[in-house]
Amino acid sequence: MSRRQRNIVMASLFITAVFLLSAWFLWENDPTPQRYIPGEQVEGVTTRLDRRVPDDYRPVTFRDATRESGIDFSHFNHERTSQLAEDMGSGVAWFDYNNDGWEDLFLVNYAEPFTGEPVSDLAPGNRCKLYKNNGDGTFSDVSRQSGLDLAIRGMGAAPADFDNDGWTDLFVTAYGQNRLMKNNGDGTFSDITGRAGLSDSEQFWAGASWGDYNRDGHLDLYVTGYVDYEYLNLPADKLAAEEPPSINPSTFEPVGNRLYRNNGDGTFSDVSLQAGVTNEAGRSLSASWVDLNQDLWPDLYVANDVSDNVLYLNNADGTFTNVSHRAHVADYRGAMGLASGDWDNDGDADLFITHWLAQENALYTNRWRDTLQAGSGAGRTLRFTDDSANHGLGHSSLDFVGWATSFLDFDLDGRLDLYVVNGSTTQYPGNPERLKPMPDQLFWNAGRNRGFYDVSSQSGPYFSKKFVGRGGAVSDYDRDGDPDLFILNHNDQGILLQNSAARDRNWLAVTLEGTYSNRSAIGAHLRLVSGTMVQVRQVGSQSSYLSFNSLKQYFGLGTRQRVDTLSIRWPSGKTDTFHNLEPNQFLNITEGHPEISAVSLK
């Protein structure tokens, strides 16, 4: 070997040694996050993503008021048989069924374990319940006398005045046959499903949402179908697995959705195919009518489980265009709950979707105004960005399966916060009678630059407990100016959570009644200006999960002492504007009427 060759070999060996030594040093001191396992505290992963609650947050407590309210509701209350059709429900709905100004509570129940056979109308117990709000913090069970003590395998509920007669009706979805219950105006309801043309095939139906998609003044109905489920009689060893095929939605084919056009005469017509919104490839659980591009024509967003979500843009001619992928909101994840609201106070509606374990919940920020300013598509181009990770809503959801959710300003500071109901879909291995419980979450909105912070640990004892949560909805049931919650837990007790927001915070509550528009005013836009603060709302645009929030619109004002302007753009296209309003009032506004009916709390 020549001297030159020996030098090359020695140099190569030296370089190799330096490389190996450097690699060993970097390995021992590697800052790169290791693979994350849900629930594990990993240095460099969970610690890096920690978000300490800011010092300027003023804690708000939600108090469990269930027992003192007189609400005694137990969901399902049977031994599980490890069937998907048992595990997915149920929901809750707030609405004023007797027009006394106090919002009442309807709770969906699942009457019997799933056997593949229809539920008997004579099934004992486990029926749906209607609780009348007595106006003093208590409720009375009026289920039987109202006719709403339904014995069904119930999923969701969606109230609305579909016939514009001034009384709020109720649509209930189920595994089997859905029900349209007409409010008779005397405290009772009648089943008019067949007469209305809504007796569809018996399927695994899920969420339902009302919206006037063609703006003719009559509310139309969108109903989501989940999967083509069949009873699986599995042996005991397979049923004892953590996730047997009988509770895995991927085992079953999806079921198409339905759009029912309101004919204005008490009947509906199925226009799903011609409208282009059947979503046959989606295992749909939730859907919301929400105007995302400010043209007053409600668009439709559908949350699908283990299949692409879908955004349908309203073409204003009775048809819709699927813009999911180009709008960047078609993520293939396990989507359950759905909220919409202007979280960043920039004037347009954003979307929030709850997902399955380790998939992160999604915060889709609406960039429509950016495309409008750029002159793209005359404002019809919709673009969203998923801001969950950089705004505190991504990693905080990795350990949970999320269900019901809604935007709500629980501390009345003028920014929309969030709640998320959690509960597993997996059972304990060897003990299939139980699903794994999880704690619910409450997120405070600190503004568009700082995002959201999980404040559950500061929000009352309830949030330290674990349940198998499913449905949930928002209402100010005690009329004290702040939003309260009712959460429905699977195979467990429902919980009423009373908000105790500080009384030095101001607010405004608005109830709308349409005349040229639908009577429920679903689809109306509200814009409130108080000094430099601007807030917008859309009536009826949040579907939660199988649930229905109050249609009353609340605006937190913080310490602001006056509302400069309140503008309402009705679905009819008409606009009403009011100036110099006092805070801490319940306002009742009728379309086209200059007078406001107001009740002051302070």
XYZ file of C-alpha atoms in Angstrom:
602
model
C 0.000 0.000 0.000
C 1.429 3.381 -0.962
C 1.834 6.260 1.452
C -1.000 8.112 -0.288
C -3.319 5.163 0.088
C -2.443 4.809 3.779
C -3.231 8.506 4.306
C -6.612 8.088 2.611
C -7.471 5.072 4.781
C -6.406 6.867 7.959
C -8.425 9.934 7.002
C -11.476 7.797 6.268
C -11.187 6.029 9.604
C -10.839 9.376 11.392
C -13.908 10.827 9.646
C -15.909 7.677 10.420
C -14.928 7.842 14.091
C -15.898 11.516 14.324
C -19.238 10.771 12.624
C -20.040 7.880 14.987
C -19.044 9.912 18.041
C -21.203 12.827 16.886
C -24.121 10.510 16.190
C -23.827 8.975 19.660
C -23.703 12.441 21.263
C -26.764 13.616 19.332
C -28.662 10.444 20.212
C -28.001 10.912 23.902
C -28.987 14.601 23.724
C -31.634 14.360 21.017
C -34.279 17.122 21.291
C -36.421 15.482 18.607
C -39.756 14.265 20.012
C -40.174 10.518 20.226
C -43.324 8.800 18.981
C -46.263 10.038 21.037
C -48.474 7.534 22.848
C -51.836 9.049 23.903
C -51.890 9.708 27.622
C -48.117 9.441 28.084
C -46.155 12.435 29.309
C -43.222 12.618 26.887
C -40.430 15.130 27.445
C -40.163 17.315 24.373
C -43.698 16.561 23.231
C -46.315 17.187 25.907
C -44.163 19.665 27.823
C -43.409 21.635 24.685
C -47.135 21.906 23.931
C -48.211 22.860 27.447
C -50.320 26.037 27.555
C -50.517 27.564 31.002
C -53.750 29.468 31.562
C -52.978 33.204 31.307
C -53.094 35.399 34.402
C -55.831 37.577 32.896
C -58.327 34.693 32.811
C -61.153 35.108 35.316
C -62.387 31.620 36.276
C -66.033 30.737 35.760
C -67.580 27.836 37.665
C -70.231 25.496 36.283
C -72.222 24.063 39.170
C -74.045 20.714 39.037
C -77.664 21.786 39.558
C -79.273 18.538 38.392
C -80.746 17.290 41.672
C -82.159 20.617 42.859
C -83.674 21.249 39.414
C -85.854 18.148 39.668
C -84.413 16.593 36.500
C -84.093 12.845 36.941
C -83.034 11.303 33.650
C -81.145 8.079 33.124
C -80.038 7.196 29.608
C -80.404 3.603 28.320
C -79.922 1.990 31.759
C -79.323 -1.497 30.370
C -76.434 -3.896 30.110
C -74.555 -3.240 26.873
C -74.547 -5.924 24.201
C -71.569 -4.463 22.277
C -73.588 -3.233 19.305
C -72.719 0.030 17.537
C -76.399 0.985 17.362
C -76.492 1.138 21.179
C -73.354 3.191 21.706
C -73.714 6.280 19.492
C -76.586 8.189 21.108
C -78.324 10.218 22.354
C -79.007 13.969 22.224
C -80.712 16.865 24.005
C -82.738 19.876 22.828
C -83.642 23.212 24.434
C -86.818 24.969 23.223
C -89.776 26.877 24.626
C -92.620 24.489 23.809
C -95.338 26.447 25.693
C -94.290 30.016 24.753
C -93.929 31.194 28.354
C -90.462 32.677 27.804
C -88.646 29.919 29.735
C -86.762 27.281 27.768
C -87.786 23.691 28.321
C -85.688 20.553 27.942
C -86.232 17.492 25.749
C -84.033 14.453 26.346
C -83.721 11.619 23.835
C -83.534 8.083 25.203
C -82.678 4.623 23.915
C -85.462 2.334 25.069
C -84.063 -1.180 24.708
C -80.843 -3.038 23.925
C -80.339 -3.645 20.228
C -81.636 -7.002 19.032
C -82.544 -6.293 15.433
C -86.244 -6.280 16.369
C -88.379 -3.091 16.562
C -88.984 -1.433 19.916
C -92.374 -2.060 21.437
C -94.460 1.050 22.113
C -95.222 -0.567 25.443
C -91.547 -0.770 26.456
C -91.286 0.043 30.174
C -89.048 2.933 31.213
C -86.148 4.432 29.273
C -88.456 6.680 27.285
C -87.729 10.160 25.991
C -88.595 12.954 28.419
C -89.847 16.530 28.234
C -89.130 18.743 31.253
C -91.129 21.967 31.608
C -89.136 24.898 32.960
C -91.013 26.273 35.992
C -89.151 29.587 35.914
C -87.726 29.188 39.416
C -84.741 26.949 38.702
C -86.811 23.762 38.746
C -88.389 21.570 36.077
C -91.479 19.353 35.941
C -91.675 16.085 34.004
C -94.509 16.540 31.483
C -93.446 13.744 29.162
C -96.581 11.614 29.345
C -99.192 14.389 29.154
C -97.318 16.072 26.288
C -97.102 12.884 24.217
C -93.312 13.058 24.014
C -92.589 10.015 26.188
C -91.483 8.171 23.059
C -90.315 4.555 23.318
C -87.688 4.498 20.582
C -84.027 3.748 20.014
C -83.536 7.477 19.955
C -80.607 9.399 18.511
C -81.123 13.138 17.970
C -83.630 15.977 18.326
C -84.218 19.166 16.325
C -87.055 21.544 17.294
C -88.362 24.303 14.990
C -91.649 25.907 13.944
C -91.807 24.153 10.569
C -95.386 25.296 9.777
C -95.004 28.931 10.959
C -97.975 28.713 13.330
C -96.118 30.211 16.307
C -95.580 26.910 18.166
C -92.278 25.044 18.101
C -92.497 21.500 16.729
C -90.002 18.676 17.223
C -88.214 16.220 14.903
C -86.642 13.173 16.549
C -84.216 10.782 14.832
C -83.774 7.137 15.744
C -82.457 3.773 14.792
C -85.624 2.755 12.996
C -88.316 5.309 12.159
C -87.885 9.058 12.701
C -90.725 11.109 14.212
C -92.128 14.556 13.408
C -94.083 15.712 16.444
C -96.405 18.668 15.810
C -96.955 21.109 18.654
C -100.724 21.458 19.111
C -100.395 24.698 21.104
C -102.105 23.229 24.178
C -99.123 21.496 25.773
C -99.460 18.351 23.664
C -97.762 16.983 20.544
C -99.077 14.742 17.752
C -97.109 12.350 15.563
C -97.662 13.522 11.974
C -94.657 11.778 10.418
C -96.650 9.877 7.804
C -98.984 12.758 6.956
C -95.972 15.052 6.462
C -94.272 12.650 4.056
C -91.350 11.879 6.378
C -91.936 8.144 6.871
C -88.655 7.079 5.343
C -87.115 3.620 5.430
C -86.039 2.332 8.814
C -82.332 3.033 9.052
C -79.609 4.142 11.415
C -80.468 7.860 11.366
C -78.355 10.356 13.327
C -78.312 14.172 13.261
C -80.991 16.496 11.908
C -80.797 20.193 11.064
C -83.408 22.777 10.010
C -82.612 25.489 7.450
C -84.419 27.438 4.737
C -82.060 26.473 1.906
C -84.264 27.977 -0.844
C -85.292 31.049 1.205
C -89.000 30.646 0.571
C -89.924 31.286 4.210
C -90.477 27.610 5.069
C -87.932 25.546 6.996
C -86.464 22.548 5.221
C -84.943 19.520 6.940
C -81.639 17.702 6.443
C -81.270 14.281 8.084
C -77.997 12.360 8.260
C -77.780 8.597 7.824
C -74.969 6.748 9.570
C -74.330 3.132 8.510
C -76.254 0.182 7.116
C -76.148 -1.619 10.423
C -76.990 -5.245 11.020
C -77.086 -7.216 14.218
C -73.908 -9.268 14.682
C -74.354 -12.245 16.953
C -70.708 -12.665 17.888
C -69.255 -15.297 20.231
C -68.345 -14.195 23.748
C -64.588 -14.106 23.118
C -64.962 -11.650 20.238
C -67.430 -9.501 22.164
C -64.909 -9.230 24.998
C -62.280 -7.592 22.780
C -61.525 -3.906 23.266
C -63.124 -3.059 19.914
C -65.069 -5.963 18.384
C -66.297 -5.565 14.779
C -69.843 -4.981 16.035
C -68.882 -1.515 17.384
C -66.504 -0.522 14.562
C -68.232 1.752 12.002
C -65.792 0.656 9.284
C -67.422 -2.778 9.436
C -70.569 -1.352 7.837
C -71.373 0.509 4.624
C -72.533 4.159 4.801
C -76.148 5.255 4.410
C -77.132 8.253 2.265
C -78.583 11.460 3.748
C -81.931 13.121 3.075
C -82.898 16.692 2.208
C -86.616 17.263 2.680
C -88.019 20.411 1.057
C -90.859 22.021 2.988
C -93.787 22.408 0.581
C -95.470 25.026 2.774
C -98.634 22.971 3.216
C -97.544 20.745 6.075
C -95.804 18.230 3.817
C -92.227 17.605 2.699
C -90.632 16.268 -0.492
C -87.350 14.358 -0.715
C -85.139 16.464 -3.023
C -81.796 14.949 -1.998
C -80.788 13.703 -5.448
C -81.685 16.805 -7.465
C -80.065 19.047 -4.862
C -76.887 16.932 -4.920
C -76.518 16.435 -1.160
C -77.052 12.694 -0.602
C -73.430 12.188 0.549
C -73.729 8.450 -0.086
C -70.058 7.785 0.697
C -70.210 9.414 4.133
C -71.014 7.833 7.474
C -72.755 11.005 8.574
C -73.391 11.980 12.197
C -73.867 15.770 12.224
C -74.798 18.515 9.777
C -75.181 22.287 10.069
C -76.780 24.910 7.863
C -74.449 27.916 8.026
C -73.871 30.788 5.582
C -70.100 30.713 5.161
C -69.725 33.340 2.412
C -72.197 35.956 3.674
C -74.616 35.767 0.729
C -77.638 34.795 2.930
C -77.941 31.430 1.138
C -77.239 28.766 3.809
C -74.468 26.343 2.959
C -74.343 22.828 4.376
C -71.462 21.197 6.253
C -71.627 17.469 7.027
C -69.417 15.753 9.628
C -68.680 12.135 8.678
C -67.218 9.290 10.682
C -64.278 7.404 9.046
C -65.052 9.082 5.715
C -64.466 12.504 4.158
C -66.382 15.438 5.592
C -68.373 17.393 3.009
C -69.016 21.104 2.458
C -71.875 21.872 0.067
C -71.947 25.421 -1.311
C -75.466 26.705 -1.950
C -75.855 27.641 -5.624
C -79.024 29.696 -4.915
C -80.992 27.667 -7.477
C -81.991 24.646 -5.404
C -78.710 22.823 -5.972
C -75.369 22.591 -4.178
C -71.732 22.183 -5.217
C -69.327 19.981 -3.263
C -66.336 22.252 -2.495
C -64.920 20.174 0.366
C -61.448 19.502 -0.987
C -60.731 22.875 -2.519
C -61.939 24.512 0.705
C -59.590 22.229 2.716
C -62.293 20.864 5.049
C -62.611 17.262 3.778
C -60.324 15.570 6.294
C -60.806 11.809 6.517
C -61.120 11.398 10.248
C -63.675 10.159 12.749
C -65.857 13.279 12.965
C -68.734 13.428 15.443
C -69.685 16.862 16.796
C -69.930 20.140 14.917
C -69.910 23.799 15.984
C -69.915 27.005 13.958
C -69.222 30.539 15.093
C -66.955 33.541 14.576
C -64.255 32.595 17.096
C -61.789 35.262 15.899
C -64.360 38.101 15.618
C -63.473 38.869 11.996
C -67.075 38.820 10.768
C -67.488 35.334 9.254
C -68.395 31.906 10.612
C -65.684 29.361 11.405
C -66.068 25.617 12.051
C -65.006 23.307 14.875
C -65.224 19.499 14.603
C -64.689 16.879 17.316
C -62.845 13.687 16.419
C -61.868 10.249 17.600
C -58.917 9.338 19.807
C -55.472 10.700 18.755
C -56.903 12.451 15.670
C -57.019 16.003 17.090
C -60.141 18.122 16.957
C -60.221 20.592 14.058
C -60.609 24.379 14.172
C -61.295 25.515 10.613
C -60.783 29.272 10.406
C -62.754 30.826 7.560
C -60.508 32.690 5.076
C -63.398 33.785 2.866
C -62.676 37.475 3.461
C -59.090 36.974 2.298
C -60.276 35.476 -0.999
C -62.886 38.224 -1.329
C -60.269 40.937 -0.949
C -58.121 39.142 -3.512
C -61.032 39.252 -5.966
C -61.238 35.451 -6.162
C -64.521 34.089 -7.513
C -66.568 37.173 -6.588
C -66.620 35.975 -2.979
C -67.850 32.433 -3.733
C -64.458 30.817 -3.174
C -64.237 29.340 0.296
C -60.902 28.572 1.969
C -60.220 27.355 5.489
C -57.104 26.627 7.525
C -57.002 24.124 10.380
C -55.675 26.245 13.256
C -56.313 23.711 16.020
C -52.650 22.882 16.700
C -51.413 26.459 16.991
C -54.439 27.670 18.954
C -54.543 25.107 21.775
C -57.231 22.771 20.427
C -55.098 20.091 18.772
C -52.834 18.325 21.244
C -55.326 18.934 24.051
C -57.742 16.515 22.343
C -55.330 13.659 21.584
C -56.416 11.566 24.571
C -60.161 11.974 24.030
C -63.059 10.943 21.816
C -65.067 14.135 21.279
C -68.824 14.385 20.735
C -71.129 17.328 21.486
C -69.597 20.778 21.141
C -70.630 24.392 20.661
C -69.217 27.879 20.681
C -70.488 29.916 23.645
C -69.272 33.016 25.452
C -69.401 31.508 28.941
C -67.497 34.368 30.645
C -69.306 37.169 28.737
C -66.090 38.862 27.553
C -67.215 39.174 23.923
C -65.245 36.195 22.555
C -66.709 32.782 21.751
C -65.359 29.986 23.927
C -65.864 26.224 23.460
C -67.033 23.185 25.364
C -66.412 19.570 24.317
C -68.197 16.474 25.627
C -65.932 13.402 25.666
C -66.523 9.673 26.020
C -64.858 6.587 24.632
C -66.182 4.169 22.030
C -63.963 1.342 23.273
C -64.930 -1.042 26.040
C -62.898 -2.600 28.807
C -61.286 -5.843 27.559
C -62.978 -8.721 29.297
C -65.764 -6.450 30.586
C -67.869 -5.423 27.574
C -70.655 -4.101 29.778
C -68.789 -0.818 30.140
C -67.389 1.841 27.828
C -64.376 3.825 29.024
C -65.342 7.192 30.605
C -63.539 10.476 29.975
C -63.679 14.017 31.430
C -65.335 16.823 29.462
C -63.441 19.985 28.512
C -63.995 23.728 28.594
C -61.826 26.095 26.535
C -61.433 29.829 27.088
C -60.890 32.039 24.029
C -58.080 34.525 24.723
C -58.360 36.194 21.305
C -57.192 35.531 17.780
C -53.499 36.007 18.617
C -53.405 33.711 21.649
C -56.111 31.161 20.854
C -57.787 28.784 23.330
C -56.790 27.505 26.765
C -58.156 24.433 28.539
C -59.665 25.827 31.753
C -61.551 22.670 32.761
C -59.602 22.280 35.996
C -60.762 25.742 37.106
C -64.404 25.333 36.091
C -65.926 23.257 38.867
C -65.899 19.700 40.273
C -67.895 18.281 37.348
C -64.939 18.629 34.988
C -62.764 16.426 37.201
C -65.208 13.524 36.841
C -65.381 11.004 34.010
C -68.430 9.991 31.979
C -69.221 8.397 28.633
C -70.489 11.666 27.171
C -72.534 12.001 23.991
C -75.082 14.813 23.547
C -74.967 18.352 24.887
C -76.671 21.710 24.340
C -76.568 25.343 25.509
C -79.316 27.473 27.036
C -79.677 30.208 29.633
C -82.354 28.164 31.384
C -82.397 30.391 34.501
C -82.491 33.664 32.532
C -79.594 35.300 34.366
C -77.722 36.324 31.208
C -75.060 33.622 30.897
C -75.126 30.288 28.996
C -75.708 27.052 30.912
C -75.192 23.453 29.721
C -76.999 20.165 29.767
C -74.867 17.090 29.023
C -76.301 13.671 28.230
C -74.111 10.756 29.272
C -74.476 7.309 27.745
C -75.939 4.694 30.114
C -75.737 7.231 32.932
C -77.396 10.298 34.416
C -77.857 13.522 32.445
C -76.235 16.562 34.070
C -77.465 20.188 34.270
C -74.548 22.610 34.677
C -75.428 26.114 35.875
C -73.043 28.900 34.872
C -71.942 31.290 37.616
C -70.279 33.972 35.504
C -69.405 37.160 37.383
C -72.333 39.546 37.698
C -70.151 42.544 36.825
C -70.070 41.383 33.196
C -72.682 42.845 30.854
C -74.568 41.054 28.086
C -77.468 41.241 25.636
C -79.901 38.433 24.739
C -81.932 38.535 21.522
C -84.907 36.420 20.428
C -86.044 36.827 16.820
C -89.377 36.134 15.150
C -89.648 36.064 11.388
C -92.622 37.316 9.394
C -91.474 37.343 5.774
C -88.822 34.824 6.846
C -89.451 31.533 8.663
C -91.075 32.103 12.051
C -88.099 30.624 13.977
C -85.759 33.103 12.195
C -83.297 30.273 11.531
C -80.600 31.598 9.184
C -80.841 35.231 10.367
C -77.545 37.134 10.759
C -76.986 39.409 13.761
C -74.211 42.008 13.978
C -73.564 43.838 17.243
C -71.206 46.807 17.617
C -70.125 48.134 21.010
C -67.219 50.547 20.761
C -64.405 48.718 18.981
C -65.964 45.319 19.600
C -67.879 43.695 16.727
C -69.665 40.354 17.119
C -71.729 38.327 14.659
C -74.099 35.393 15.138
C -76.223 33.152 12.894
C -79.437 31.717 14.292
C -79.594 27.908 14.357
C -76.169 27.308 12.828
C -74.747 24.958 15.504
C -75.788 21.316 15.540
C -73.555 20.115 18.403
C -73.965 16.311 18.340
C -77.505 14.938 17.963
C -78.539 18.042 19.926
C -80.073 21.489 19.584
C -79.043 24.708 21.303
C -81.381 27.499 22.282
C -82.220 29.818 19.379
C -81.815 32.818 21.672
C -78.629 34.713 20.749
C -76.327 35.939 23.542
C -73.645 38.605 23.288
C -71.095 39.096 26.058
C -70.154 42.750 26.523
C -67.596 42.590 29.330
C -67.609 45.981 31.080
C -69.080 47.860 28.099
C -72.085 49.945 29.072
C -73.853 50.384 25.732
C -74.564 48.658 22.431
C -74.034 51.169 19.646
C -75.850 49.208 16.925
C -77.580 45.863 16.506
C -78.362 44.869 12.917
C -80.391 41.867 11.790
C -80.232 40.564 8.235
C -83.227 38.300 7.907
C -83.313 35.276 5.564
C -85.827 37.210 3.456
C -83.104 39.760 2.686
C -84.661 42.515 4.785
C -82.549 44.355 7.385
C -83.568 45.878 10.724
C -81.148 48.073 12.680
C -81.393 49.388 16.237
C -79.200 51.969 17.997
C -78.089 52.866 21.527
C -79.302 49.803 23.400
C -78.859 49.277 27.131
C -77.078 46.057 28.193
C -78.445 43.269 30.423
C -81.743 42.995 28.587
C -83.768 40.258 26.911
C -84.886 41.672 23.571
C -87.702 40.263 21.441
C -87.502 41.521 17.869
C -90.032 40.832 15.111
C -89.015 41.156 11.454
C -90.063 44.488 9.983
C -91.318 45.946 13.292
C -89.497 49.003 14.685
C -90.640 48.337 18.260
C -88.591 46.129 20.577
C -90.046 44.201 23.482
C -87.406 44.357 26.234
C -87.065 42.890 29.709
C -84.201 44.213 31.821
C -82.463 42.025 34.392
C -80.398 44.694 36.166
